[in-house]
Short mmCIF file of C-alpha atoms and ligand atoms in Angstrom, two decimals:
data_model
loop_
_atom_site.label_atom_id
_atom_site.label_comp_id
_atom_site.label_asym_id
_atom_site.label_seq_id
_atom_site.Cartn_x
_atom_site.Cartn_y
_atom_site.Cartn_z
CA UNK A 1 11.59 -13.57 31.58
CA UNK A 2 12.53 -12.84 28.32
CA UNK A 3 16.26 -11.97 27.00
CA UNK A 4 14.63 -8.28 25.81
CA UNK A 5 13.42 -7.51 29.32
CA UNK A 6 17.06 -8.33 30.92
CA UNK A 7 18.60 -5.73 28.86
CA UNK A 8 17.95 -2.11 28.73
CA UNK A 9 15.32 -1.32 25.66
CA UNK A 10 16.36 1.57 23.16
CA UNK A 11 14.13 4.17 22.52
CA UNK A 12 11.92 3.85 19.43
CA UNK A 13 10.37 6.19 17.27
CA UNK A 14 7.64 4.68 14.69
CA UNK A 15 6.29 7.36 12.49
CA UNK A 16 2.87 6.17 11.07
CA UNK A 17 -0.38 4.16 12.32
CA UNK A 18 -1.18 2.42 9.41
CA UNK A 19 -1.29 -1.78 9.60
CA UNK A 20 2.77 -1.32 9.55
CA UNK A 21 2.86 1.18 12.72
CA UNK A 22 0.61 -0.16 14.75
CA UNK A 23 1.62 -4.24 13.89
CA UNK A 24 5.05 -2.74 14.72
CA UNK A 25 4.56 -1.49 17.84
CA UNK A 26 2.32 -4.57 18.83
CA UNK A 27 5.40 -6.35 18.31
CA UNK A 28 7.64 -3.96 20.46
CA UNK A 29 5.02 -4.61 23.49
CA UNK A 30 4.73 -8.36 22.97
CA UNK A 31 8.80 -8.33 23.34
CA UNK A 32 8.84 -6.36 26.67
CA UNK A 33 9.88 -3.08 25.04
CA UNK A 34 7.72 -0.22 26.14
CA UNK A 35 9.89 2.37 25.31
CA UNK A 36 8.60 3.54 21.89
CA UNK A 37 6.48 6.36 20.76
CA UNK A 38 4.42 6.88 17.53
CA UNK A 39 4.12 10.25 15.76
CA UNK A 40 1.23 10.59 13.24
CA UNK A 41 0.66 13.12 11.33
CA UNK A 42 -3.44 12.73 10.99
CA UNK A 43 -6.23 13.02 14.42
CA UNK A 44 -6.66 9.39 14.30
CA UNK A 45 -5.37 6.02 13.44
CA UNK A 46 -5.82 4.09 10.62
CA UNK A 47 -3.36 5.33 7.45
CA UNK A 48 -4.93 4.81 4.01
CA UNK A 49 -7.89 3.15 5.53
CA UNK A 50 -8.49 6.55 7.64
CA UNK A 51 -7.79 8.58 4.42
CA UNK A 52 -9.45 6.52 1.56
CA UNK A 53 -13.34 6.91 2.89
CA UNK A 54 -14.76 7.52 -0.75
CA UNK A 55 -18.12 5.28 -1.47
CA UNK A 56 -17.32 2.20 -1.85
CA UNK A 57 -13.63 2.04 -0.56
CA UNK A 58 -12.86 -1.49 0.20
CA UNK A 59 -9.91 -3.99 0.32
CA UNK A 60 -9.13 -6.24 -2.81
CA UNK A 61 -7.32 -9.00 -0.48
CA UNK A 62 -9.65 -11.43 1.30
CA UNK A 63 -9.86 -9.68 4.88
CA UNK A 64 -8.95 -13.49 6.55
CA UNK A 65 -5.40 -12.41 5.08
CA UNK A 66 -5.86 -8.87 5.36
CA UNK A 67 -5.06 -8.76 9.18
CA UNK A 68 -2.50 -9.71 11.60
CA UNK A 69 -2.08 -13.32 11.70
CA UNK A 70 -1.47 -12.78 15.57
CA UNK A 71 -4.70 -10.48 15.95
CA UNK A 72 -7.39 -12.83 13.67
CA UNK A 73 -10.96 -11.48 13.67
CA UNK A 74 -13.39 -14.05 13.22
CA UNK A 75 -16.75 -11.73 12.42
CA UNK A 76 -15.42 -10.59 8.94
CA UNK A 77 -19.06 -9.26 7.51
CA UNK A 78 -17.57 -10.09 3.90
CA UNK A 79 -14.86 -11.84 2.02
CA UNK A 80 -13.39 -8.60 0.88
CA UNK A 81 -13.47 -6.30 4.02
CA UNK A 82 -14.98 -2.59 3.01
CA UNK A 83 -13.27 0.39 4.61
CA UNK A 84 -15.44 1.26 7.50
CA UNK A 85 -14.43 -2.49 9.27
CA UNK A 86 -11.13 -2.40 8.51
CA UNK A 87 -10.65 1.03 10.12
CA UNK A 88 -12.65 -0.63 13.03
CA UNK A 89 -10.14 -3.61 13.40
CA UNK A 90 -7.52 -1.62 13.34
CA UNK A 91 -8.79 0.61 16.03
CA UNK A 92 -9.40 -2.33 17.85
CA UNK A 93 -5.66 -3.06 18.02
CA UNK A 94 -4.95 0.04 19.85
CA UNK A 95 -7.30 -0.82 22.19
CA UNK A 96 -6.87 -4.44 23.42
CA UNK A 97 -2.84 -3.43 22.92
CA UNK A 98 -2.72 -0.42 24.91
CA UNK A 99 -1.58 1.59 22.01
CA UNK A 100 -3.08 4.68 22.76
CA UNK A 101 -0.75 6.40 25.05
CA UNK A 102 2.12 5.64 22.97
CA UNK A 103 0.63 7.43 19.95
CA UNK A 104 1.53 11.18 19.85
CA UNK A 105 -1.68 13.09 17.15
CA UNK A 106 -0.95 15.96 14.66
CA UNK A 107 2.65 15.39 14.66
CA UNK A 108 4.00 15.73 10.85
CA UNK A 109 7.48 14.37 10.29
CA UNK A 110 9.24 17.48 8.82
CA UNK A 111 12.94 16.26 9.15
CA UNK A 112 14.82 13.70 10.97
CA UNK A 113 18.64 13.73 11.51
CA UNK A 114 21.45 10.76 12.94
CA UNK A 115 23.85 12.06 15.37
CA UNK A 116 27.10 10.12 15.23
CA UNK A 117 28.44 11.52 17.95
CA UNK A 118 25.12 10.51 20.01
CA UNK A 119 24.66 7.34 17.89
CA UNK A 120 21.00 8.95 18.33
CA UNK A 121 18.24 10.35 15.40
CA UNK A 122 16.44 13.62 16.40
CA UNK A 123 13.03 13.49 14.62
CA UNK A 124 11.92 16.75 14.40
CA UNK A 125 7.53 17.37 13.71
CA UNK A 126 6.30 20.54 11.44
CA UNK A 127 5.88 22.64 14.74
CA UNK A 128 9.64 22.31 15.16
CA UNK A 129 8.99 19.98 17.92
CA UNK A 130 12.25 17.96 18.52
CA UNK A 131 11.79 14.04 19.47
CA UNK A 132 15.33 11.69 19.89
CA UNK A 133 15.19 8.41 19.68
CA UNK A 134 18.18 5.53 19.24
CA UNK A 135 16.04 3.73 16.75
CA UNK A 136 13.61 5.20 14.31
CA UNK A 137 10.99 3.25 12.12
CA UNK A 138 8.92 4.42 9.19
CA UNK A 139 6.00 3.31 8.77
CA UNK A 140 4.11 5.78 6.01
CA UNK A 141 3.41 3.31 3.24
CA UNK A 142 3.64 3.69 -0.54
CA UNK A 143 -0.03 5.19 -0.90
CA UNK A 144 -0.34 8.07 1.72
CA UNK A 145 0.78 10.70 -0.74
CA UNK A 146 -2.41 11.72 -3.24
CA UNK A 147 -1.00 11.90 -7.11
CA UNK A 148 -2.13 15.12 -8.09
CA UNK A 149 -2.24 15.60 -12.22
CA UNK A 150 -0.56 18.34 -13.64
CA UNK A 151 -3.26 19.85 -16.50
CA UNK A 152 -3.17 23.40 -17.82
CA UNK A 153 -5.61 25.62 -15.76
CA UNK A 154 -6.44 23.38 -12.94
CA UNK A 155 -6.77 26.47 -11.09
CA UNK A 156 -9.21 27.92 -13.34
CA UNK A 157 -11.98 25.72 -12.33
CA UNK A 158 -14.57 27.36 -10.35
CA UNK A 159 -17.00 24.05 -9.64
CA UNK A 160 -15.83 21.61 -7.20
CA UNK A 161 -13.01 19.45 -7.31
CA UNK A 162 -11.39 17.05 -4.64
CA UNK A 163 -9.20 13.72 -5.10
CA UNK A 164 -10.37 10.71 -4.03
CA UNK A 165 -8.03 9.73 -1.41
CA UNK A 166 -9.15 13.30 0.21
CA UNK A 167 -13.11 12.84 -0.59
CA UNK A 168 -15.54 15.64 0.51
CA UNK A 169 -18.23 14.38 1.94
CA UNK A 170 -20.15 17.37 2.31
CA UNK A 171 -20.72 17.75 -1.44
CA UNK A 172 -23.79 16.57 -2.70
CA UNK A 173 -22.79 14.86 -6.13
CA UNK A 174 -27.16 14.08 -6.47
CA UNK A 175 -28.06 15.27 -9.79
CA UNK A 176 -24.56 16.75 -10.76
CA UNK A 177 -22.48 16.40 -13.75
CA UNK A 178 -19.28 15.00 -12.80
CA UNK A 179 -16.05 14.36 -14.41
CA UNK A 180 -13.87 11.48 -12.97
CA UNK A 181 -10.26 11.62 -13.90
CA UNK A 182 -8.22 8.48 -13.79
CA UNK A 183 -9.70 4.68 -13.89
CA UNK A 184 -7.20 2.45 -11.51
CA UNK A 185 -8.15 1.05 -8.61
CA UNK A 186 -10.10 3.80 -6.61
CA UNK A 187 -12.08 5.00 -9.47
CA UNK A 188 -13.08 1.39 -10.29
CA UNK A 189 -14.35 1.56 -6.60
CA UNK A 190 -16.61 4.82 -6.51
CA UNK A 191 -17.47 4.96 -9.59
CA UNK A 192 -20.30 2.51 -9.49
CA UNK A 193 -21.59 3.92 -6.07
CA UNK A 194 -21.86 7.39 -8.11
CA UNK A 195 -23.46 6.75 -11.00
CA UNK A 196 -26.79 5.93 -9.96
CA UNK A 197 -26.42 9.73 -8.33
CA UNK A 198 -25.43 11.64 -10.54
CA UNK A 199 -26.63 13.54 -13.64
CA UNK A 200 -24.39 12.62 -16.18
CA UNK A 201 -20.40 11.33 -15.53
CA UNK A 202 -17.63 12.38 -17.72
CA UNK A 203 -14.98 9.38 -17.48
CA UNK A 204 -11.61 10.28 -18.21
CA UNK A 205 -9.83 6.97 -19.76
CA UNK A 206 -6.14 7.37 -20.22
CA UNK A 207 -5.65 3.57 -20.41
CA UNK A 208 -7.56 1.02 -20.03
CA UNK A 209 -7.57 -1.16 -16.73
CA UNK A 210 -7.92 -5.02 -16.61
CA UNK A 211 -10.72 -6.13 -14.24
CA UNK A 212 -11.69 -9.57 -13.34
CA UNK A 213 -14.53 -10.86 -11.45
CA UNK A 214 -14.57 -9.73 -7.46
CA UNK A 215 -15.23 -13.66 -5.58
CA UNK A 216 -16.77 -11.30 -3.15
CA UNK A 217 -20.10 -12.17 -1.08
CA UNK A 218 -21.06 -11.40 2.68
CA UNK A 219 -20.11 -14.75 5.10
CA UNK A 220 -23.52 -16.15 6.46
CA UNK A 221 -23.89 -15.95 10.36
CA UNK A 222 -22.90 -19.85 10.57
CA UNK A 223 -19.79 -19.21 8.75
CA UNK A 224 -18.67 -16.40 11.76
CA UNK A 225 -19.51 -18.94 14.44
CA UNK A 226 -17.46 -21.69 13.09
CA UNK A 227 -14.67 -19.35 12.26
CA UNK A 228 -14.85 -17.92 16.36
CA UNK A 229 -15.86 -21.34 17.37
CA UNK A 230 -13.22 -23.83 15.57
CA UNK A 231 -10.31 -21.33 15.29
CA UNK A 232 -8.08 -23.85 13.45
CA UNK A 233 -10.71 -23.76 10.74
CA UNK A 234 -10.40 -20.02 10.66
CA UNK A 235 -6.37 -20.48 10.37
CA UNK A 236 -6.79 -22.79 8.01
CA UNK A 237 -9.55 -20.61 5.83
CA UNK A 238 -6.21 -18.01 5.93
CA UNK A 239 -3.73 -20.45 5.04
CA UNK A 240 -5.33 -22.09 2.12
CA UNK A 241 -6.17 -17.76 0.67
CA UNK A 242 -2.12 -17.43 1.21
CA UNK A 243 -1.69 -20.53 -0.93
CA UNK A 244 -4.47 -19.69 -3.34
CA UNK A 245 -3.10 -15.88 -4.12
CA UNK A 246 0.92 -16.91 -3.69
CA UNK A 247 0.27 -19.54 -6.45
CA UNK A 248 -0.11 -16.59 -8.53
CA UNK A 249 3.41 -14.94 -7.87
CA UNK A 250 5.53 -17.03 -10.72
CA UNK A 251 2.98 -16.01 -13.35
CA UNK A 252 3.77 -12.12 -12.67
CA UNK A 253 7.33 -12.83 -11.84
CA UNK A 254 8.34 -15.39 -14.50
CA UNK A 255 5.90 -17.28 -16.41
CA UNK A 256 4.10 -14.22 -17.71
CA UNK A 257 2.16 -16.41 -20.41
CA UNK A 258 0.22 -17.93 -17.87
CA UNK A 259 -1.37 -14.50 -16.89
CA UNK A 260 -3.13 -15.02 -20.29
CA UNK A 261 -6.15 -17.04 -18.74
CA UNK A 262 -6.84 -14.16 -16.87
CA UNK A 263 -6.69 -11.75 -19.74
CA UNK A 264 -9.18 -14.56 -21.62
CA UNK A 265 -11.26 -14.38 -18.05
CA UNK A 266 -11.05 -10.66 -18.47
CA UNK A 267 -12.40 -10.31 -21.93
CA UNK A 268 -15.03 -12.85 -21.73
CA UNK A 269 -16.14 -10.73 -18.24
CA UNK A 270 -15.98 -7.58 -20.20
CA UNK A 271 -18.47 -8.69 -22.95
CA UNK A 272 -21.02 -10.28 -20.59
CA UNK A 273 -21.02 -6.72 -18.88
CA UNK A 274 -21.00 -4.25 -21.22
CA UNK A 275 -23.65 -3.85 -23.85
CA UNK A 276 -22.41 -0.42 -25.97
CA UNK A 277 -20.02 -2.02 -28.63
CA UNK A 278 -18.04 1.20 -28.37
CA UNK A 279 -17.20 1.02 -24.85
CA UNK A 280 -16.55 -2.30 -24.56
CA UNK A 281 -13.77 -1.84 -27.31
CA UNK A 282 -11.87 0.95 -25.62
CA UNK A 283 -12.45 -0.77 -21.79
CA UNK A 284 -9.80 -3.89 -23.40
CA UNK A 285 -6.50 -2.71 -22.56
CA UNK A 286 -3.89 -3.05 -25.21
CA UNK A 287 -1.19 -3.79 -23.03
CA UNK A 288 -0.09 -7.15 -21.34
CA UNK A 289 -2.36 -8.20 -18.32
CA UNK A 290 -0.47 -7.53 -14.86
CA UNK A 291 1.45 -5.10 -16.23
CA UNK A 292 -0.36 -2.73 -14.50
CA UNK A 293 -2.40 -3.69 -11.45
CA UNK A 294 -5.25 -6.06 -11.71
CA UNK A 295 -8.35 -4.61 -10.52
CA UNK A 296 -11.66 -6.86 -9.60
CA UNK A 297 -15.01 -5.82 -9.67
CA UNK A 298 -18.36 -7.08 -10.05
CA UNK A 299 -19.95 -3.81 -10.79
CA UNK A 300 -17.45 -1.37 -12.83
CA UNK A 301 -18.14 -2.81 -16.45
CA UNK A 302 -22.47 -1.93 -15.53
CA UNK A 303 -21.34 1.35 -14.21
CA UNK A 304 -19.50 2.19 -17.49
CA UNK A 305 -22.11 0.75 -19.75
CA UNK A 306 -25.10 3.50 -18.12
CA UNK A 307 -26.11 6.14 -21.34
CA UNK A 308 -25.10 8.65 -18.93
CA UNK A 309 -21.58 7.62 -18.28
CA UNK A 310 -19.26 9.06 -21.08
CA UNK A 311 -16.41 7.28 -21.50
CA UNK A 312 -14.05 9.97 -22.59
CA UNK A 313 -10.91 8.47 -24.49
CA UNK A 314 -9.53 11.43 -26.07
CA UNK A 315 -6.51 13.03 -23.94
CA UNK A 316 -7.28 16.07 -21.63
CA UNK A 317 -5.80 19.22 -23.17
CA UNK A 318 -6.98 21.61 -20.11
CA UNK A 319 -9.14 22.66 -17.41
CA UNK A 320 -11.13 25.49 -17.71
CA UNK A 321 -13.14 27.44 -15.76
CA UNK A 322 -16.78 25.38 -16.25
CA UNK A 323 -15.42 21.92 -17.31
CA UNK A 324 -12.62 20.00 -18.98
CA UNK A 325 -11.38 20.07 -22.50
CA UNK A 326 -9.96 17.28 -24.67
CA UNK A 327 -7.63 17.40 -27.49
CA UNK A 328 -10.43 17.39 -30.12
CA UNK A 329 -11.29 20.65 -28.55
CA UNK A 330 -14.59 19.53 -27.30
CA UNK A 331 -15.64 21.08 -23.78
CA UNK A 332 -16.92 18.89 -21.39
CA UNK A 333 -19.27 20.92 -18.77
CA UNK A 334 -19.04 19.82 -14.91
CA UNK A 335 -20.27 20.91 -11.73
CA UNK A 336 -17.26 18.53 -10.22
CA UNK A 337 -14.15 16.98 -11.42
CA UNK A 338 -12.95 14.05 -8.99
CA UNK A 339 -8.86 12.94 -9.25
CA UNK A 340 -8.93 9.34 -8.91
CA UNK A 341 -5.09 9.59 -9.94
CA UNK A 342 -3.68 7.45 -7.57
CA UNK A 343 -0.66 7.74 -5.24
CA UNK A 344 3.04 9.06 -5.60
CA UNK A 345 4.04 5.82 -4.61
CA UNK A 346 7.41 5.70 -5.84
CA UNK A 347 8.28 8.82 -3.69
CA UNK A 348 9.57 6.69 -0.59
CA UNK A 349 9.14 8.42 2.83
CA UNK A 350 8.84 12.03 1.07
CA UNK A 351 8.00 14.71 1.82
CA UNK A 352 10.40 14.05 5.22
CA UNK A 353 13.98 15.08 4.47
CA UNK A 354 16.44 12.05 6.59
CA UNK A 355 19.70 13.08 6.55
CA UNK A 356 22.37 9.97 7.80
CA UNK A 357 25.72 9.91 8.46
CA UNK A 358 28.21 12.33 6.97
CA UNK A 359 25.42 14.65 6.23
CA UNK A 360 24.11 12.62 3.23
CA UNK A 361 20.65 12.82 2.69
CA UNK A 362 18.26 9.96 1.60
CA UNK A 363 17.34 11.86 -1.52
CA UNK A 364 21.21 12.29 -2.69
CA UNK A 365 21.50 8.45 -1.39
CA UNK A 366 18.55 7.54 -3.57
CA UNK A 367 19.59 9.78 -6.40
CA UNK A 368 19.50 6.66 -8.84
CA UNK A 369 16.41 5.28 -7.72
CA UNK A 370 14.97 4.12 -4.10
CA UNK A 371 16.51 0.83 -2.62
CA UNK A 372 17.07 -0.75 0.89
CA UNK A 373 18.44 -3.75 2.11
CA UNK A 374 15.58 -6.38 2.41
CA UNK A 375 13.36 -3.42 1.56
CA UNK A 376 14.29 -2.23 5.09
CA UNK A 377 18.03 -0.72 5.62
CA UNK A 378 19.62 1.97 3.76
CA UNK A 379 23.81 2.23 3.46
CA UNK A 380 24.61 5.82 5.69
CA UNK A 381 21.37 5.68 7.71
CA UNK A 382 21.87 3.41 10.86
CA UNK A 383 19.17 2.63 12.79
CA UNK A 384 16.40 3.63 10.35
CA UNK A 385 14.02 0.99 9.80
CA UNK A 386 11.81 1.46 6.67
CA UNK A 387 8.55 -0.62 7.25
CA UNK A 388 6.95 -1.49 3.51
CA UNK A 389 9.81 0.40 1.84
CA UNK A 390 11.44 -0.10 -1.85
CA UNK A 391 10.71 -3.22 -3.54
CA UNK A 392 8.18 -4.75 -0.62
CA UNK A 393 4.88 -4.06 -2.85
CA UNK A 394 3.19 -6.96 -4.15
CA UNK A 395 0.34 -7.66 -6.94
CA UNK A 396 -0.52 -10.87 -5.90
CA UNK A 397 -0.67 -11.24 -2.30
CA UNK A 398 -1.20 -9.53 1.05
CA UNK A 399 0.80 -6.67 2.40
CA UNK A 400 -0.21 -7.30 5.87
CA UNK A 401 2.33 -10.56 5.31
CA UNK A 402 5.35 -8.91 3.99
CA UNK A 403 4.82 -6.33 7.16
CA UNK A 404 4.62 -8.89 9.55
CA UNK A 405 8.44 -10.33 7.77
CA UNK A 406 9.53 -7.01 8.12
CA UNK A 407 8.42 -6.78 11.79
CA UNK A 408 10.40 -9.69 12.69
CA UNK A 409 13.52 -8.42 11.05
CA UNK A 410 13.07 -5.10 12.83
CA UNK A 411 12.98 -6.90 16.37
CA UNK A 412 15.75 -9.26 15.64
CA UNK A 413 17.67 -5.83 14.35
CA UNK A 414 16.58 -3.92 18.03
CA UNK A 415 17.65 -7.48 20.16
CA UNK A 416 21.21 -7.50 18.40
CA UNK A 417 21.21 -3.68 19.16
CA UNK A 418 20.16 -4.62 23.17
CA UNK A 419 22.90 -6.64 23.66
CA UNK A 420 25.34 -3.71 23.06
CA UNK A 421 23.52 -0.61 24.30
CA UNK A 422 24.48 2.69 22.53
CA UNK A 423 25.54 1.33 19.28
CA UNK A 424 24.02 1.50 15.99
CA UNK A 425 23.68 -0.72 12.82
CA UNK A 426 24.51 0.28 9.04
CA UNK A 427 24.07 -1.50 6.44
CA UNK A 428 27.06 -2.29 4.46
CA UNK A 429 27.28 -0.55 1.24
CA UNK A 430 28.27 -3.86 -0.83
CA UNK A 431 25.34 -5.91 0.98
CA UNK A 432 22.93 -3.06 -0.42
CA UNK A 433 24.59 -3.13 -3.83
CA UNK A 434 24.20 -7.08 -4.36
CA UNK A 435 20.66 -6.96 -2.87
CA UNK A 436 19.68 -4.44 -5.29
CA UNK A 437 21.43 -5.76 -8.68
CA UNK A 438 19.57 -9.38 -7.48
CA UNK A 439 16.32 -7.82 -7.29
CA UNK A 440 16.61 -5.46 -10.35
CA UNK A 441 17.98 -8.78 -12.41
CA UNK A 442 14.63 -10.39 -10.98
CA UNK A 443 12.64 -7.98 -11.99
CA UNK A 444 13.57 -8.34 -15.55
CA UNK A 445 11.51 -11.31 -16.17
CA UNK A 446 8.38 -9.67 -14.46
CA UNK A 447 5.19 -8.75 -16.18
CA UNK A 448 5.58 -5.17 -15.05
CA UNK A 449 8.56 -4.79 -17.41
CA UNK A 450 6.44 -5.44 -20.41
CA UNK A 451 6.08 -1.61 -21.59
CA UNK A 452 2.96 -0.06 -20.02
CA UNK A 453 3.69 3.03 -17.80
CA UNK A 454 2.81 2.23 -14.22
CA UNK A 455 3.07 3.66 -10.83
CA UNK A 456 5.80 0.69 -10.00
CA UNK A 457 7.99 2.65 -12.29
CA UNK A 458 9.68 5.50 -11.07
CA UNK A 459 10.72 8.49 -13.22
CA UNK A 460 13.71 6.52 -14.47
CA UNK A 461 11.75 3.20 -15.45
CA UNK A 462 12.97 1.47 -12.80
CA UNK A 463 10.82 -0.24 -10.64
CA UNK A 464 11.67 0.60 -7.09
CA UNK A 465 8.30 -0.75 -5.71
CA UNK A 466 7.28 -4.36 -6.35
CA UNK A 467 8.60 -7.02 -4.87
CA UNK A 468 10.01 -10.03 -7.52
CA UNK A 469 9.67 -13.57 -6.07
CA UNK A 470 7.67 -15.31 -3.60
CA UNK A 471 6.46 -14.13 -0.41
CA UNK A 472 7.68 -17.01 1.58
CA UNK A 473 11.19 -16.50 0.00
CA UNK A 474 10.90 -12.90 1.59
CA UNK A 475 10.07 -14.31 4.73
CA UNK A 476 12.82 -16.55 4.65
CA UNK A 477 15.30 -13.89 3.89
CA UNK A 478 13.74 -11.57 7.13
CA UNK A 479 13.91 -14.23 9.49
CA UNK A 480 16.72 -13.35 11.55
CA UNK A 481 18.98 -10.68 10.67
CA UNK A 482 22.66 -11.60 9.59
CA UNK A 483 24.92 -9.45 11.78
CA UNK A 484 27.42 -9.68 9.23
CA UNK A 485 25.31 -7.49 6.75
CA UNK A 486 26.10 -4.66 9.06
CA UNK A 487 28.75 -1.93 10.41
CA UNK A 488 28.47 -1.56 13.84
CA UNK A 489 28.99 1.88 15.18
CA UNK A 490 30.34 3.20 18.74
CA UNK A 491 29.29 6.54 19.59
CA UNK A 492 31.93 9.22 19.09
CA UNK A 493 31.32 10.69 22.16
CA UNK A 494 29.11 8.74 24.59
CA UNK A 495 25.80 10.48 25.17
P1 NAP B 501 -3.71 4.50 -9.77
O1 NAP B 501 -4.11 3.06 -9.98
O2 NAP B 501 -2.41 4.41 -10.23
O3 NAP B 501 -4.63 4.82 -10.81
C1 NAP B 501 -4.59 6.17 -11.43
C2 NAP B 501 -5.61 6.54 -12.63
O4 NAP B 501 -5.50 7.80 -12.84
C3 NAP B 501 -4.79 5.81 -13.76
O5 NAP B 501 -5.84 5.23 -14.15
C4 NAP B 501 -4.00 6.68 -14.32
O6 NAP B 501 -4.38 6.56 -15.79
C5 NAP B 501 -4.96 7.75 -14.08
N1 NAP B 501 -4.05 9.19 -14.52
C6 NAP B 501 -3.11 9.45 -13.37
N2 NAP B 501 -2.69 10.69 -13.86
C7 NAP B 501 -3.41 11.22 -14.94
C8 NAP B 501 -3.58 12.40 -15.90
N3 NAP B 501 -2.45 13.23 -15.73
N4 NAP B 501 -4.68 12.32 -16.50
C9 NAP B 501 -5.22 11.10 -16.70
N5 NAP B 501 -5.56 10.06 -16.18
C10 NAP B 501 -4.60 10.13 -15.27
O7 NAP B 501 -4.34 4.76 -8.69
P2 NAP B 501 -5.40 4.45 -7.38
O8 NAP B 501 -6.79 3.92 -8.45
O9 NAP B 501 -5.85 5.37 -6.88
O10 NAP B 501 -4.75 3.27 -6.61
C11 NAP B 501 -3.19 3.21 -6.02
C12 NAP B 501 -3.28 1.51 -5.57
O11 NAP B 501 -3.70 1.99 -4.46
C13 NAP B 501 -3.58 0.62 -6.47
O12 NAP B 501 -3.12 0.19 -7.15
C14 NAP B 501 -3.89 0.06 -5.12
O13 NAP B 501 -2.71 -0.76 -4.83
C15 NAP B 501 -4.47 0.82 -3.98
N6 NAP B 501 -5.59 0.70 -4.17
C16 NAP B 501 -6.36 -0.54 -3.45
C17 NAP B 501 -7.48 -0.56 -3.16
C18 NAP B 501 -7.91 -2.01 -2.66
O14 NAP B 501 -8.90 -2.69 -2.95
N7 NAP B 501 -7.13 -2.35 -1.67
C19 NAP B 501 -8.09 0.14 -4.21
C20 NAP B 501 -7.35 1.58 -3.80
C21 NAP B 501 -6.45 1.69 -4.27
P3 NAP B 501 -2.82 5.72 -16.89
O15 NAP B 501 -2.91 3.97 -15.97
O16 NAP B 501 -2.45 5.84 -18.09
O17 NAP B 501 -1.35 6.00 -15.57
#
């Protein structure tokens, strides 16, 4: 019997059933902690992999690494998994680890407040239902709030309009004149899928993306058999992918000039794919490669090169009832507008209202920008743990690896709390300040600060999204909680 089974388990509330929420729940179960509930705003699990069902949705991290290390799957159909397969894997995790009984669907969290007299959190869902717990773990991801552009006249459009993260599968795009706004990671995946079906496509590009070939292919049956029969090979394969990806961290965070080799490769790739000289000129970005997320695709350039695709690089002035008007006064008449405009990534935890000690809201605590100690805890918000919180996103490797580091850290905190039931732990403000200063100082050398506008930067131009280093360094830093980093609080009144 392990330590956790001796001590009383605190009640834990997890918010979200994406990779973060499900993985955390599995780790709690493995640690013998069953006193947890998961609140999920939707009626199914999967987070971003449930919401993003657009044609061609796929992961740009290899499946063997974009899955839990403790739950390997040997029969991935291809190197880079497609959305339905990834979602299927997540459902498999729910079934195998018996998580269904812990999940409360259709419970969107409206606000959470910490009660210092009892050291408990009360989490209230939008239907007014209160849920009380000792510990709250947010697993709401960074990419869950679709970002709609603020374009004049959007309400006047009489055709069909939807966001790529809320794809309308009932709308038939066949033979339609379509506008796509945005050319980021989502658009690059769905545009090649819809180009053969539409009559014409107006692709509204504000900035070009750096695009590299995707080293993807289906796995042969014998490869899947080998992965299954020799699990050590499966593990080694994952390990090799990890190190291949990890080797790029230095280029992003310190030696930016190393990225030039990718720029050279991307330019060469574009030239080999795009025949239309005018389009080619506009498809090569004018900012440093890596400043925005580098995209990978084997069919993007060919899709844009099609004669019925109009690459529009003049800015959008407004949307009118039958189309999009650009700054040169041209009206691009369309039947449908698809927003591939991304997510409000730096608005962590929004729109949830979270109130900590002394009635201070998280918005107030984060007035100068989001920050969290090791990306997980915030001073003044005891026993609140964030998964995939500020400055834990990556441009070079799998976020699932970062999440697993966070699971370990949170578990270590929970074990500490179990030793003194009723206590709450609050990260010391000076530790958070020091940590944030170091992160921001390291980010100064990163390519993300090289002058482009990206979703890594918040409205003040501060990078609150990315981790500025190696993922193994992060793992080492999160292996175990250092109790000196925390103030331990007794409830002012016993509950
Ligand atoms: P994104 O990368 O943020 O791209 C948004 C696009 O919309 C950009 O081209 C942006 O132009 C444009 N845009 C935004 N507002 C606009 C406006 N008002 N007018 C004109 N253009 C506008 O969003 P995303 O493609 O949805 O991807 C977001 C993130 O999701 C990715 O970086 C990635 O982390 C994740 N994702 C991952 C995968 C995967 O394979 N794993 C797939 C899809 C998404 P600017 O560049 O000029 O701002």
